[in-house]
Short mmCIF file of C-alpha atoms in Angstrom, two decimals:
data_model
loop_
_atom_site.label_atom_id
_atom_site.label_comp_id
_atom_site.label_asym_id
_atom_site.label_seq_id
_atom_site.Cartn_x
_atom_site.Cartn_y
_atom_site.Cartn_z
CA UNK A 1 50.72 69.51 2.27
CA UNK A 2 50.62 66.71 -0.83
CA UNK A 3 47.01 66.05 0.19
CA UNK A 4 45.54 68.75 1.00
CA UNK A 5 47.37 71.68 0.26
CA UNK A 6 47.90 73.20 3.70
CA UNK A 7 50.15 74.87 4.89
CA UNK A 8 51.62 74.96 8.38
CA UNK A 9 50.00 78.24 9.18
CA UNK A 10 47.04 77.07 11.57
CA UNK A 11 47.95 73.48 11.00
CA UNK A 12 51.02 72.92 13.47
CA UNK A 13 49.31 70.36 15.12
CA UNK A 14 48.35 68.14 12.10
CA UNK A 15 51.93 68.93 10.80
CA UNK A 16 53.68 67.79 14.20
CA UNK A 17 51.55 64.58 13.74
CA UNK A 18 52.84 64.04 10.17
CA UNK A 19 56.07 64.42 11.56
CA UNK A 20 55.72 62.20 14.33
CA UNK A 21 54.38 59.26 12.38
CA UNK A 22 57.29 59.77 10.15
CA UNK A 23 56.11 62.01 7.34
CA UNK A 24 58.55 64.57 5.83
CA UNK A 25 59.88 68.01 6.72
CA UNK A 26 59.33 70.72 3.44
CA UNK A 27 61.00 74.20 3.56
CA UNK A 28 58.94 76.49 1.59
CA UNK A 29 60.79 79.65 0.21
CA UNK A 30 59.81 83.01 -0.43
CA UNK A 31 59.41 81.82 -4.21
CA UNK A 32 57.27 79.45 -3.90
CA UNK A 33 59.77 76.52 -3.92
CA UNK A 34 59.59 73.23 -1.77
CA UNK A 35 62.86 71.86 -0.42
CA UNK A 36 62.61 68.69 0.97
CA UNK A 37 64.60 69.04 4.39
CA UNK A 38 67.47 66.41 5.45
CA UNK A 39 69.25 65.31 8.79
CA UNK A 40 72.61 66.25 8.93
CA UNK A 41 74.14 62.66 10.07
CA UNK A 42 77.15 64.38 12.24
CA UNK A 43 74.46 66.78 14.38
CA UNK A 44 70.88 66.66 12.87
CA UNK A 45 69.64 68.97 16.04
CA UNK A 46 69.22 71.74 13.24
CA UNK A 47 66.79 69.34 11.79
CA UNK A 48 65.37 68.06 14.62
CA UNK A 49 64.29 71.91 15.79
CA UNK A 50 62.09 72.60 12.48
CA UNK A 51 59.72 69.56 13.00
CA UNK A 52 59.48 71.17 16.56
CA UNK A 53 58.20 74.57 15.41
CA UNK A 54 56.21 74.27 12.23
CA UNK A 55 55.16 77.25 10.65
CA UNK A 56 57.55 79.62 12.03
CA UNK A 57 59.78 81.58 9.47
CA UNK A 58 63.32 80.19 9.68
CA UNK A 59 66.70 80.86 7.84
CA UNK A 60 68.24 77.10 6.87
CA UNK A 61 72.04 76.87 5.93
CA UNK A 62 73.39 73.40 4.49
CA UNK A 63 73.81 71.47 1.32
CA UNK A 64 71.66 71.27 -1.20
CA UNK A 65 71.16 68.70 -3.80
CA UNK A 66 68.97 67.50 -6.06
CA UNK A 67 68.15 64.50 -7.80
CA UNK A 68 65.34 62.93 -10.64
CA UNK A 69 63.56 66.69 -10.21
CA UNK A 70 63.35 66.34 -6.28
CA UNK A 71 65.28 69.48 -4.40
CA UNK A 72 66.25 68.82 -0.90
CA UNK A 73 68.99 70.89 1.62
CA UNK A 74 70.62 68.83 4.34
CA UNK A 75 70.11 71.22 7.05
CA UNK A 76 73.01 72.34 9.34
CA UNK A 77 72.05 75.51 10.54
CA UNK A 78 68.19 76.36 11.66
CA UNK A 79 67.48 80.40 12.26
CA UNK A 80 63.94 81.44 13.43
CA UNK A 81 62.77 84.78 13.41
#
């Protein structure tokens, strides 16, 4: 998304590659906001289920903070619709 400005829509292949060489997982909101998305250390399954369906609308519960102008949400609950 940083480099070339796509979004998941028709690019949840390249995005599961991103993920799978390590890249990170962004939430994009309604608002146009980008949370950066976090394991939650005591079950990060939540977590593990958005870089497994990129793209898809989902609902995310869990904390979030932010820090030096970087939002992120440790995700403990992952809803699709």
């Amino acid at each position: 998304w940083f480099k070339l400005g796509a979004r998941p829509e028709g690019h949840e292949a390249c995005a599961r590659a991103c993920f799978a060489a390590g890249g990170p997982v962004g939430i994009a909101t309604s608002d146009g906001r980008v949370f950066l998305a976090l394991p939650d250390k005591r079950d990060p399954s939540a977590f593990q289920s958005l870089k497994e369906r990129p793209g898809e609308k989902v609902r995310v519960e869990g904390e979030v903070r932010m820090r030096d102008g970087l939002s992120g949400v440790v995700v403990s609950r992952a809803e699709f619709s």
